């Protein structure tokens, strides 16, 4: 997935200080190597890793490109690519079909058999000769869709309604900038609800940033609603079927860039979000950051997790590699969906080789994380 998603940046007031320290320890371990483990040349890690345990207890992970093949195995650290495509992308030139480039970006299951998915769908008008500008970024229109599986994630089909989050206009409107909703976080539960952050570049009346969505049941595609600052009331429609203009969703500070993953530390009842950032007023070093919270709408200021050049940089100036697509997953999590951490959190991310201003070989790696919480601040 193209990582040139740059949201409008603004200096934000700093929330309360984080009461936890998260840091990498140990070395990187390679889970997947695009040169050694691929079924086809397109099988490169290209999205934040998402995982769940299927009905048999085996782990299923989605982390690849837009011809979505899962990784499968007995646990998070022993996975192999399944060559069967679970969700294909047709590169369809008709934007109303929502089948250009589709990425399984988030999953949720309560039984390991019936799996809901949020799909990041990119429509690239320049590749279909339907764009009025020459800049490829300005031809990009993005939507978040709902899909589901009844066979444990072996195959996915569109849900109804299909659209979860969309700009209230069609792809030919406001060309010249990337538009829409992008990059869902993982899905994560709190009480009777399941949540996900979804980023937007905004439009007139809608601020850019990350909106918090909530559902009573992710398998019910029509149940998703976004936070408006007071309640979860905002519903986004398919602009090819409706001209309804939605209310604005409230963006959540301090997240200027897409929220990569959210987990709950069950020992300390603390939310932890990880995200990737360019250099900004609140993130002075490029790399991976985290924020913490006691509730999902009030987060700490960002703290650096791992410094490194990312795809937000000029690839001609980054050196031999970049880091991308962080996620936190704990193999000891009691959750089927790995949305909690217990005693062994791992940071999963990609290391992408760069040569001649182009990306090449990609490694999906993981390394241990250490979490220290100030009990006096609880």
mmCIF file of C-alpha atoms in Angstrom:
data_model
loop_
_atom_site.group_PDB
_atom_site.id
_atom_site.type_symbol
_atom_site.label_atom_id
_atom_site.label_comp_id
_atom_site.label_asym_id
_atom_site.label_seq_id
_atom_site.Cartn_x
_atom_site.Cartn_y
_atom_site.Cartn_z
ATOM 1 C CA UNK A 1 0.000 0.000 0.000
ATOM 2 C CA UNK A 2 1.348 3.429 -0.922
ATOM 3 C CA UNK A 3 2.566 5.156 2.241
ATOM 4 C CA UNK A 4 2.585 8.720 0.950
ATOM 5 C CA UNK A 5 -0.470 9.461 3.092
ATOM 6 C CA UNK A 6 0.473 12.837 4.562
ATOM 7 C CA UNK A 7 -2.240 14.409 6.655
ATOM 8 C CA UNK A 8 -2.515 18.143 7.254
ATOM 9 C CA UNK A 9 -0.267 18.802 10.234
ATOM 10 C CA UNK A 10 -0.927 21.242 13.058
ATOM 11 C CA UNK A 11 0.663 21.889 16.436
ATOM 12 C CA UNK A 12 -1.515 20.236 19.055
ATOM 13 C CA UNK A 13 -1.733 20.970 22.772
ATOM 14 C CA UNK A 14 0.023 18.232 24.699
ATOM 15 C CA UNK A 15 -2.308 15.914 26.632
ATOM 16 C CA UNK A 16 -1.362 14.509 30.018
ATOM 17 C CA UNK A 17 1.982 12.762 30.243
ATOM 18 C CA UNK A 18 2.054 9.053 29.568
ATOM 19 C CA UNK A 19 2.233 6.885 32.669
ATOM 20 C CA UNK A 20 3.911 4.003 30.878
ATOM 21 C CA UNK A 21 7.202 3.398 29.113
ATOM 22 C CA UNK A 22 7.361 1.038 26.144
ATOM 23 C CA UNK A 23 10.693 0.101 24.591
ATOM 24 C CA UNK A 24 12.089 -2.528 22.201
ATOM 25 C CA UNK A 25 14.471 -5.111 23.595
ATOM 26 C CA UNK A 26 16.521 -7.835 21.959
ATOM 27 C CA UNK A 27 17.079 -8.385 18.261
ATOM 28 C CA UNK A 28 14.824 -8.558 15.228
ATOM 29 C CA UNK A 29 13.637 -12.016 14.162
ATOM 30 C CA UNK A 30 12.580 -12.527 10.547
ATOM 31 C CA UNK A 31 9.089 -13.967 10.180
ATOM 32 C CA UNK A 32 8.741 -13.543 6.408
ATOM 33 C CA UNK A 33 11.202 -12.747 3.599
ATOM 34 C CA UNK A 34 9.733 -11.641 0.267
ATOM 35 C CA UNK A 35 12.689 -13.119 -1.628
ATOM 36 C CA UNK A 36 12.440 -16.547 0.004
ATOM 37 C CA UNK A 37 8.844 -17.123 1.109
ATOM 38 C CA UNK A 38 6.596 -15.621 -1.583
ATOM 39 C CA UNK A 39 4.094 -17.537 -3.693
ATOM 40 C CA UNK A 40 4.172 -14.797 -6.366
ATOM 41 C CA UNK A 41 6.190 -11.605 -6.914
ATOM 42 C CA UNK A 42 3.364 -9.488 -5.474
ATOM 43 C CA UNK A 43 3.604 -11.210 -2.083
ATOM 44 C CA UNK A 44 5.410 -8.463 -0.197
ATOM 45 C CA UNK A 45 4.470 -7.267 3.305
ATOM 46 C CA UNK A 46 2.501 -4.084 2.642
ATOM 47 C CA UNK A 47 0.126 -3.446 5.533
ATOM 48 C CA UNK A 48 0.167 -3.533 9.333
ATOM 49 C CA UNK A 49 -0.035 -7.172 10.505
ATOM 50 C CA UNK A 50 -3.407 -8.375 11.848
ATOM 51 C CA UNK A 51 -3.950 -11.780 13.418
ATOM 52 C CA UNK A 52 -6.539 -14.023 15.038
ATOM 53 C CA UNK A 53 -6.894 -17.617 16.169
ATOM 54 C CA UNK A 54 -9.138 -19.709 13.945
ATOM 55 C CA UNK A 55 -11.615 -22.328 15.160
ATOM 56 C CA UNK A 56 -8.852 -24.919 15.472
ATOM 57 C CA UNK A 57 -6.643 -22.580 17.504
ATOM 58 C CA UNK A 58 -4.166 -21.925 14.697
ATOM 59 C CA UNK A 59 -3.081 -18.377 13.949
ATOM 60 C CA UNK A 60 -4.105 -16.539 10.781
ATOM 61 C CA UNK A 61 -2.301 -13.302 9.893
ATOM 62 C CA UNK A 62 -2.921 -10.798 7.104
ATOM 63 C CA UNK A 63 0.023 -8.531 6.282
ATOM 64 C CA UNK A 64 0.551 -8.777 2.521
ATOM 65 C CA UNK A 65 -0.292 -6.872 -0.652
ATOM 66 C CA UNK A 66 -3.607 -6.352 -2.492
ATOM 67 C CA UNK A 67 -3.833 -9.971 -3.648
ATOM 68 C CA UNK A 68 -4.492 -10.974 -0.064
ATOM 69 C CA UNK A 69 -2.830 -14.220 0.979
ATOM 70 C CA UNK A 70 -2.765 -15.081 4.697
ATOM 71 C CA UNK A 71 0.083 -16.399 6.773
ATOM 72 C CA UNK A 72 -0.870 -19.441 8.843
ATOM 73 C CA UNK A 73 0.752 -21.417 11.612
ATOM 74 C CA UNK A 74 0.600 -22.709 15.186
ATOM 75 C CA UNK A 75 1.478 -19.349 16.765
ATOM 76 C CA UNK A 76 2.446 -15.780 15.930
ATOM 77 C CA UNK A 77 6.141 -16.506 15.511
ATOM 78 C CA UNK A 78 5.841 -19.601 13.295
ATOM 79 C CA UNK A 79 3.824 -18.651 10.226
ATOM 80 C CA UNK A 80 4.032 -19.560 6.542
ATOM 81 C CA UNK A 81 2.308 -17.965 3.569
ATOM 82 C CA UNK A 82 -0.768 -19.779 2.264
ATOM 83 C CA UNK A 83 -0.662 -19.557 -1.539
ATOM 84 C CA UNK A 84 -4.472 -19.496 -1.816
ATOM 85 C CA UNK A 85 -5.753 -15.937 -2.233
ATOM 86 C CA UNK A 86 -8.369 -15.057 0.393
ATOM 87 C CA UNK A 87 -9.380 -11.762 -1.239
ATOM 88 C CA UNK A 88 -8.356 -10.791 -4.764
ATOM 89 C CA UNK A 89 -8.192 -7.332 -6.310
ATOM 90 C CA UNK A 90 -9.424 -6.986 -9.891
ATOM 91 C CA UNK A 91 -7.892 -3.557 -10.679
ATOM 92 C CA UNK A 92 -11.400 -2.676 -11.852
ATOM 93 C CA UNK A 93 -11.550 0.741 -13.595
ATOM 94 C CA UNK A 94 -15.117 1.384 -12.378
ATOM 95 C CA UNK A 95 -14.808 3.157 -9.008
ATOM 96 C CA UNK A 96 -18.393 2.272 -8.062
ATOM 97 C CA UNK A 97 -17.392 -1.406 -7.944
ATOM 98 C CA UNK A 98 -14.803 -0.776 -5.191
ATOM 99 C CA UNK A 99 -12.489 -3.410 -6.622
ATOM 100 C CA UNK A 100 -9.302 -1.672 -7.687
ATOM 101 C CA UNK A 101 -6.723 -2.454 -4.974
ATOM 102 C CA UNK A 102 -8.155 -4.012 -1.812
ATOM 103 C CA UNK A 103 -6.186 -4.750 1.342
ATOM 104 C CA UNK A 104 -7.471 -6.680 4.347
ATOM 105 C CA UNK A 105 -6.574 -4.100 6.982
ATOM 106 C CA UNK A 106 -8.393 -5.343 10.109
ATOM 107 C CA UNK A 107 -10.113 -8.548 11.203
ATOM 108 C CA UNK A 108 -12.430 -9.657 14.006
ATOM 109 C CA UNK A 109 -13.885 -13.018 14.960
ATOM 110 C CA UNK A 110 -15.582 -14.424 18.033
ATOM 111 C CA UNK A 111 -15.468 -18.077 16.995
ATOM 112 C CA UNK A 112 -12.580 -18.382 14.535
ATOM 113 C CA UNK A 113 -14.942 -19.310 11.706
ATOM 114 C CA UNK A 114 -16.998 -16.188 11.009
ATOM 115 C CA UNK A 115 -14.551 -13.356 10.371
ATOM 116 C CA UNK A 116 -15.348 -9.695 9.770
ATOM 117 C CA UNK A 117 -12.845 -7.553 7.896
ATOM 118 C CA UNK A 118 -12.291 -3.878 7.255
ATOM 119 C CA UNK A 119 -10.766 -3.465 3.813
ATOM 120 C CA UNK A 120 -8.680 -0.490 2.677
ATOM 121 C CA UNK A 121 -9.633 0.050 -0.986
ATOM 122 C CA UNK A 122 -7.479 2.263 -3.180
ATOM 123 C CA UNK A 123 -8.803 3.660 -6.442
ATOM 124 C CA UNK A 124 -5.950 5.004 -8.569
ATOM 125 C CA UNK A 125 -7.565 7.058 -11.306
ATOM 126 C CA UNK A 126 -4.250 7.660 -13.075
ATOM 127 C CA UNK A 127 -3.952 3.952 -13.899
ATOM 128 C CA UNK A 128 -7.451 3.995 -15.422
ATOM 129 C CA UNK A 129 -7.094 7.271 -17.368
ATOM 130 C CA UNK A 130 -9.827 8.908 -15.293
ATOM 131 C CA UNK A 131 -7.696 11.568 -13.605
ATOM 132 C CA UNK A 132 -7.419 15.257 -14.461
ATOM 133 C CA UNK A 133 -3.980 15.742 -12.880
ATOM 134 C CA UNK A 134 -0.611 14.121 -13.561
ATOM 135 C CA UNK A 135 0.440 13.576 -9.945
ATOM 136 C CA UNK A 136 -0.449 10.018 -8.930
ATOM 137 C CA UNK A 137 -1.096 11.064 -5.323
ATOM 138 C CA UNK A 138 -3.713 13.523 -6.537
ATOM 139 C CA UNK A 139 -5.505 10.715 -8.385
ATOM 140 C CA UNK A 140 -5.875 8.502 -5.312
ATOM 141 C CA UNK A 141 -9.360 8.044 -3.789
ATOM 142 C CA UNK A 142 -9.664 5.741 -0.791
ATOM 143 C CA UNK A 143 -12.571 4.008 0.937
ATOM 144 C CA UNK A 144 -12.914 1.579 3.856
ATOM 145 C CA UNK A 145 -15.180 -1.380 3.096
ATOM 146 C CA UNK A 146 -16.777 -4.258 5.029
ATOM 147 C CA UNK A 147 -16.144 -7.887 4.059
ATOM 148 C CA UNK A 148 -16.786 -11.172 5.818
ATOM 149 C CA UNK A 149 -15.693 -14.796 5.781
ATOM 150 C CA UNK A 150 -17.632 -17.905 6.801
ATOM 151 C CA UNK A 151 -14.683 -20.288 6.444
ATOM 152 C CA UNK A 152 -12.164 -18.960 8.949
ATOM 153 C CA UNK A 153 -10.587 -16.490 6.545
ATOM 154 C CA UNK A 154 -9.973 -18.802 3.600
ATOM 155 C CA UNK A 155 -12.180 -16.528 1.472
ATOM 156 C CA UNK A 156 -13.916 -13.176 1.931
ATOM 157 C CA UNK A 157 -17.030 -11.736 0.301
ATOM 158 C CA UNK A 158 -18.498 -8.209 0.354
ATOM 159 C CA UNK A 159 -20.852 -7.314 3.193
ATOM 160 C CA UNK A 160 -23.952 -5.181 2.870
ATOM 161 C CA UNK A 161 -23.778 -2.268 3.119
ATOM 162 C CA UNK A 162 -20.319 -2.376 1.586
ATOM 163 C CA UNK A 163 -19.062 1.086 2.523
ATOM 164 C CA UNK A 164 -18.035 1.768 6.129
ATOM 165 C CA UNK A 165 -16.166 5.056 5.633
ATOM 166 C CA UNK A 166 -16.087 7.279 2.545
ATOM 167 C CA UNK A 167 -15.785 10.915 1.605
ATOM 168 C CA UNK A 168 -19.251 12.234 0.638
ATOM 169 C CA UNK A 169 -18.290 12.631 -3.006
ATOM 170 C CA UNK A 170 -17.070 10.481 -5.884
ATOM 171 C CA UNK A 171 -13.510 9.842 -7.002
ATOM 172 C CA UNK A 172 -13.464 12.547 -9.691
ATOM 173 C CA UNK A 173 -14.175 15.312 -7.153
ATOM 174 C CA UNK A 174 -11.272 17.356 -5.723
ATOM 175 C CA UNK A 175 -8.630 15.517 -7.743
ATOM 176 C CA UNK A 176 -5.212 16.974 -7.036
ATOM 177 C CA UNK A 177 -4.934 15.523 -3.524
ATOM 178 C CA UNK A 178 -5.483 12.110 -2.010
ATOM 179 C CA UNK A 179 -9.014 11.900 -0.604
ATOM 180 C CA UNK A 180 -11.135 9.674 1.588
ATOM 181 C CA UNK A 181 -10.671 7.318 4.535
ATOM 182 C CA UNK A 182 -7.526 5.224 4.853
ATOM 183 C CA UNK A 183 -5.655 2.637 6.884
ATOM 184 C CA UNK A 184 -7.964 1.215 9.561
ATOM 185 C CA UNK A 185 -6.257 0.219 12.762
ATOM 186 C CA UNK A 186 -6.866 -3.245 14.105
ATOM 187 C CA UNK A 187 -10.279 -3.881 15.634
ATOM 188 C CA UNK A 188 -10.257 -3.970 19.435
ATOM 189 C CA UNK A 189 -12.915 -4.590 22.051
ATOM 190 C CA UNK A 190 -14.023 -2.663 25.106
ATOM 191 C CA UNK A 191 -17.041 -4.075 26.881
ATOM 192 C CA UNK A 192 -19.864 -4.842 24.455
ATOM 193 C CA UNK A 193 -18.359 -2.806 21.610
ATOM 194 C CA UNK A 194 -15.647 -3.266 19.010
ATOM 195 C CA UNK A 195 -13.668 -0.228 17.870
ATOM 196 C CA UNK A 196 -11.271 0.855 15.134
ATOM 197 C CA UNK A 197 -9.496 4.064 14.243
ATOM 198 C CA UNK A 198 -9.744 5.144 10.596
ATOM 199 C CA UNK A 199 -7.759 8.073 9.195
ATOM 200 C CA UNK A 200 -9.039 10.694 6.794
ATOM 201 C CA UNK A 201 -7.494 13.523 4.784
ATOM 202 C CA UNK A 202 -10.702 15.481 5.319
ATOM 203 C CA UNK A 203 -12.805 17.824 3.193
ATOM 204 C CA UNK A 204 -14.790 21.016 3.722
ATOM 205 C CA UNK A 205 -16.422 20.561 7.119
ATOM 206 C CA UNK A 206 -14.357 17.486 8.044
ATOM 207 C CA UNK A 207 -10.982 17.890 9.748
ATOM 208 C CA UNK A 208 -8.115 15.596 8.731
ATOM 209 C CA UNK A 209 -6.897 13.090 11.285
ATOM 210 C CA UNK A 210 -8.085 9.864 12.881
ATOM 211 C CA UNK A 211 -11.725 9.145 13.718
ATOM 212 C CA UNK A 212 -12.831 6.498 16.198
ATOM 213 C CA UNK A 213 -15.467 4.055 14.910
ATOM 214 C CA UNK A 214 -17.568 1.675 17.008
ATOM 215 C CA UNK A 215 -19.781 -1.330 16.302
ATOM 216 C CA UNK A 216 -21.917 -3.674 18.351
ATOM 217 C CA UNK A 217 -21.088 -6.441 15.866
ATOM 218 C CA UNK A 218 -18.435 -6.110 13.115
ATOM 219 C CA UNK A 219 -20.255 -8.792 11.092
ATOM 220 C CA UNK A 220 -23.146 -6.321 10.838
ATOM 221 C CA UNK A 221 -21.594 -3.911 8.342
ATOM 222 C CA UNK A 222 -24.289 -1.304 8.899
ATOM 223 C CA UNK A 223 -23.600 -1.042 12.626
ATOM 224 C CA UNK A 224 -20.413 1.038 12.371
ATOM 225 C CA UNK A 225 -20.711 4.603 13.685
ATOM 226 C CA UNK A 226 -18.046 7.262 14.204
ATOM 227 C CA UNK A 227 -17.526 9.481 17.242
ATOM 228 C CA UNK A 228 -18.746 13.075 16.727
ATOM 229 C CA UNK A 229 -17.297 14.457 19.958
ATOM 230 C CA UNK A 230 -20.363 13.559 22.022
ATOM 231 C CA UNK A 231 -21.646 10.205 20.791
ATOM 232 C CA UNK A 232 -21.119 7.510 18.197
ATOM 233 C CA UNK A 233 -23.644 8.817 15.702
ATOM 234 C CA UNK A 234 -21.913 9.427 12.359
ATOM 235 C CA UNK A 235 -22.735 7.076 9.498
ATOM 236 C CA UNK A 236 -20.944 7.361 6.144
ATOM 237 C CA UNK A 237 -22.730 6.363 2.941
ATOM 238 C CA UNK A 238 -21.676 5.039 -0.455
ATOM 239 C CA UNK A 239 -21.368 8.187 -2.632
ATOM 240 C CA UNK A 240 -22.277 6.152 -5.723
ATOM 241 C CA UNK A 241 -25.626 5.248 -4.153
ATOM 242 C CA UNK A 242 -26.403 8.268 -1.987
ATOM 243 C CA UNK A 243 -25.856 12.022 -2.021
ATOM 244 C CA UNK A 244 -26.365 12.270 1.737
ATOM 245 C CA UNK A 245 -23.824 14.530 3.405
ATOM 246 C CA UNK A 246 -22.725 13.068 6.753
ATOM 247 C CA UNK A 247 -21.956 14.948 9.908
ATOM 248 C CA UNK A 248 -18.280 15.330 10.712
ATOM 249 C CA UNK A 249 -16.503 12.782 12.851
ATOM 250 C CA UNK A 250 -14.325 14.142 15.635
ATOM 251 C CA UNK A 251 -10.620 13.501 15.075
ATOM 252 C CA UNK A 252 -8.727 12.231 18.101
ATOM 253 C CA UNK A 253 -5.488 13.816 19.319
ATOM 254 C CA UNK A 254 -2.541 13.296 19.158
ATOM 255 C CA UNK A 255 -2.787 11.143 16.021
ATOM 256 C CA UNK A 256 -1.779 13.077 12.901
ATOM 257 C CA UNK A 257 -0.911 9.935 10.951
ATOM 258 C CA UNK A 258 -2.850 6.648 10.736
ATOM 259 C CA UNK A 259 -3.144 4.706 13.993
ATOM 260 C CA UNK A 260 -1.326 1.458 13.272
ATOM 261 C CA UNK A 261 -2.597 -0.656 16.179
ATOM 262 C CA UNK A 262 -4.322 -0.407 19.553
ATOM 263 C CA UNK A 263 -3.959 -2.987 22.321
ATOM 264 C CA UNK A 264 -5.016 -3.103 25.948
ATOM 265 C CA UNK A 265 -2.565 -4.100 28.644
ATOM 266 C CA UNK A 266 -4.813 -6.320 30.730
ATOM 267 C CA UNK A 267 -2.562 -6.176 33.796
ATOM 268 C CA UNK A 268 -2.718 -2.389 34.116
ATOM 269 C CA UNK A 269 -5.965 -1.697 32.212
ATOM 270 C CA UNK A 270 -4.074 0.661 29.935
ATOM 271 C CA UNK A 271 -4.653 1.337 26.239
ATOM 272 C CA UNK A 272 -1.559 1.551 24.039
ATOM 273 C CA UNK A 273 -1.620 2.862 20.466
ATOM 274 C CA UNK A 274 1.320 2.631 18.090
ATOM 275 C CA UNK A 275 1.719 4.672 14.929
ATOM 276 C CA UNK A 276 4.268 5.751 12.367
ATOM 277 C CA UNK A 277 5.160 9.423 11.989
ATOM 278 C CA UNK A 278 7.165 11.882 9.952
ATOM 279 C CA UNK A 279 8.887 14.770 11.730
ATOM 280 C CA UNK A 280 6.241 17.129 13.169
ATOM 281 C CA UNK A 281 5.900 19.551 16.058
ATOM 282 C CA UNK A 282 4.880 16.707 18.392
ATOM 283 C CA UNK A 283 7.071 13.963 16.867
ATOM 284 C CA UNK A 284 10.532 15.535 16.426
ATOM 285 C CA UNK A 285 12.194 12.308 15.222
ATOM 286 C CA UNK A 286 10.907 10.178 12.351
ATOM 287 C CA UNK A 287 9.902 6.633 13.271
ATOM 288 C CA UNK A 288 7.414 4.665 15.365
ATOM 289 C CA UNK A 289 5.596 6.279 18.289
ATOM 290 C CA UNK A 290 3.152 5.218 20.971
ATOM 291 C CA UNK A 291 0.536 6.916 23.124
ATOM 292 C CA UNK A 292 -1.383 5.629 26.138
ATOM 293 C CA UNK A 293 -4.883 6.175 27.483
ATOM 294 C CA UNK A 294 -7.376 5.223 30.170
ATOM 295 C CA UNK A 295 -10.253 5.926 27.802
ATOM 296 C CA UNK A 296 -10.313 5.851 24.018
ATOM 297 C CA UNK A 297 -10.905 9.546 23.348
ATOM 298 C CA UNK A 298 -8.199 11.036 25.601
ATOM 299 C CA UNK A 299 -4.610 10.028 24.848
ATOM 300 C CA UNK A 300 -1.188 10.986 26.135
ATOM 301 C CA UNK A 301 1.345 12.928 24.120
ATOM 302 C CA UNK A 302 3.328 10.754 21.670
ATOM 303 C CA UNK A 303 6.496 9.048 22.865
ATOM 304 C CA UNK A 304 9.195 7.632 20.618
ATOM 305 C CA UNK A 305 9.217 3.842 20.341
ATOM 306 C CA UNK A 306 11.755 3.338 17.547
ATOM 307 C CA UNK A 307 13.584 5.903 15.449
ATOM 308 C CA UNK A 308 14.055 5.210 11.751
ATOM 309 C CA UNK A 309 13.459 6.506 8.268
ATOM 310 C CA UNK A 310 10.087 5.528 6.864
ATOM 311 C CA UNK A 311 8.187 5.844 3.593
ATOM 312 C CA UNK A 312 7.246 9.362 4.682
ATOM 313 C CA UNK A 313 10.816 10.297 3.680
ATOM 314 C CA UNK A 314 12.345 10.895 0.265
ATOM 315 C CA UNK A 315 13.480 7.407 -0.768
ATOM 316 C CA UNK A 316 16.497 8.942 -2.504
ATOM 317 C CA UNK A 317 17.768 10.160 0.881
ATOM 318 C CA UNK A 318 17.001 7.342 3.328
ATOM 319 C CA UNK A 319 20.013 5.086 2.893
ATOM 320 C CA UNK A 320 19.735 1.331 2.409
ATOM 321 C CA UNK A 321 16.394 0.644 4.120
ATOM 322 C CA UNK A 322 13.285 2.030 5.777
ATOM 323 C CA UNK A 323 10.926 0.736 8.464
ATOM 324 C CA UNK A 324 7.142 0.624 8.021
ATOM 325 C CA UNK A 325 3.809 -0.844 9.146
ATOM 326 C CA UNK A 326 4.202 -1.349 12.918
ATOM 327 C CA UNK A 327 1.828 -3.453 14.974
ATOM 328 C CA UNK A 328 1.827 -4.865 18.507
ATOM 329 C CA UNK A 329 0.813 -8.494 19.009
ATOM 330 C CA UNK A 330 1.330 -10.723 22.038
ATOM 331 C CA UNK A 331 1.484 -14.506 21.535
ATOM 332 C CA UNK A 332 0.351 -14.952 25.158
ATOM 333 C CA UNK A 333 -2.758 -12.798 24.724
ATOM 334 C CA UNK A 334 -5.925 -14.572 25.880
ATOM 335 C CA UNK A 335 -7.877 -12.736 23.182
ATOM 336 C CA UNK A 336 -8.727 -14.630 20.004
ATOM 337 C CA UNK A 337 -8.051 -11.375 18.130
ATOM 338 C CA UNK A 338 -4.801 -10.413 19.882
ATOM 339 C CA UNK A 339 -6.217 -7.031 20.880
ATOM 340 C CA UNK A 340 -4.812 -7.387 24.400
ATOM 341 C CA UNK A 341 -1.295 -7.858 25.697
ATOM 342 C CA UNK A 342 -0.248 -9.911 28.695
ATOM 343 C CA UNK A 343 3.375 -10.733 29.437
ATOM 344 C CA UNK A 344 5.091 -10.930 26.054
ATOM 345 C CA UNK A 345 4.242 -8.095 23.639
ATOM 346 C CA UNK A 346 6.064 -8.105 20.315
ATOM 347 C CA UNK A 347 6.561 -5.264 17.867
ATOM 348 C CA UNK A 348 5.934 -6.473 14.308
ATOM 349 C CA UNK A 349 7.067 -4.258 11.420
ATOM 350 C CA UNK A 350 8.574 -4.289 7.933
ATOM 351 C CA UNK A 351 12.158 -3.598 6.949
ATOM 352 C CA UNK A 352 12.173 -2.539 3.297
ATOM 353 C CA UNK A 353 15.380 -2.418 1.268
ATOM 354 C CA UNK A 354 15.934 0.733 -0.789
ATOM 355 C CA UNK A 355 18.241 1.014 -3.784
ATOM 356 C CA UNK A 356 18.278 3.643 -6.507
ATOM 357 C CA UNK A 357 15.330 5.482 -4.913
ATOM 358 C CA UNK A 358 13.191 2.324 -5.234
ATOM 359 C CA UNK A 359 11.984 -0.219 -2.696
ATOM 360 C CA UNK A 360 13.026 -3.849 -3.002
ATOM 361 C CA UNK A 361 13.230 -6.866 -0.733
ATOM 362 C CA UNK A 362 10.908 -6.738 2.267
ATOM 363 C CA UNK A 363 11.244 -8.479 5.601
ATOM 364 C CA UNK A 364 8.418 -8.856 8.101
ATOM 365 C CA UNK A 365 10.154 -8.996 11.468
ATOM 366 C CA UNK A 366 9.322 -8.905 15.155
ATOM 367 C CA UNK A 367 11.195 -7.998 18.314
ATOM 368 C CA UNK A 368 10.279 -8.059 22.012
ATOM 369 C CA UNK A 369 8.877 -5.045 23.813
ATOM 370 C CA UNK A 370 9.207 -4.160 27.478
ATOM 371 C CA UNK A 371 6.377 -2.274 29.169
ATOM 372 C CA UNK A 372 6.928 -0.458 32.470
ATOM 373 C CA UNK A 373 3.930 1.183 34.135
ATOM 374 C CA UNK A 374 4.124 3.695 36.973
ATOM 375 C CA UNK A 375 1.694 2.134 39.441
ATOM 376 C CA UNK A 376 1.472 5.404 41.370
ATOM 377 C CA UNK A 377 -0.079 7.094 38.317
ATOM 378 C CA UNK A 378 -2.817 4.504 37.870
#
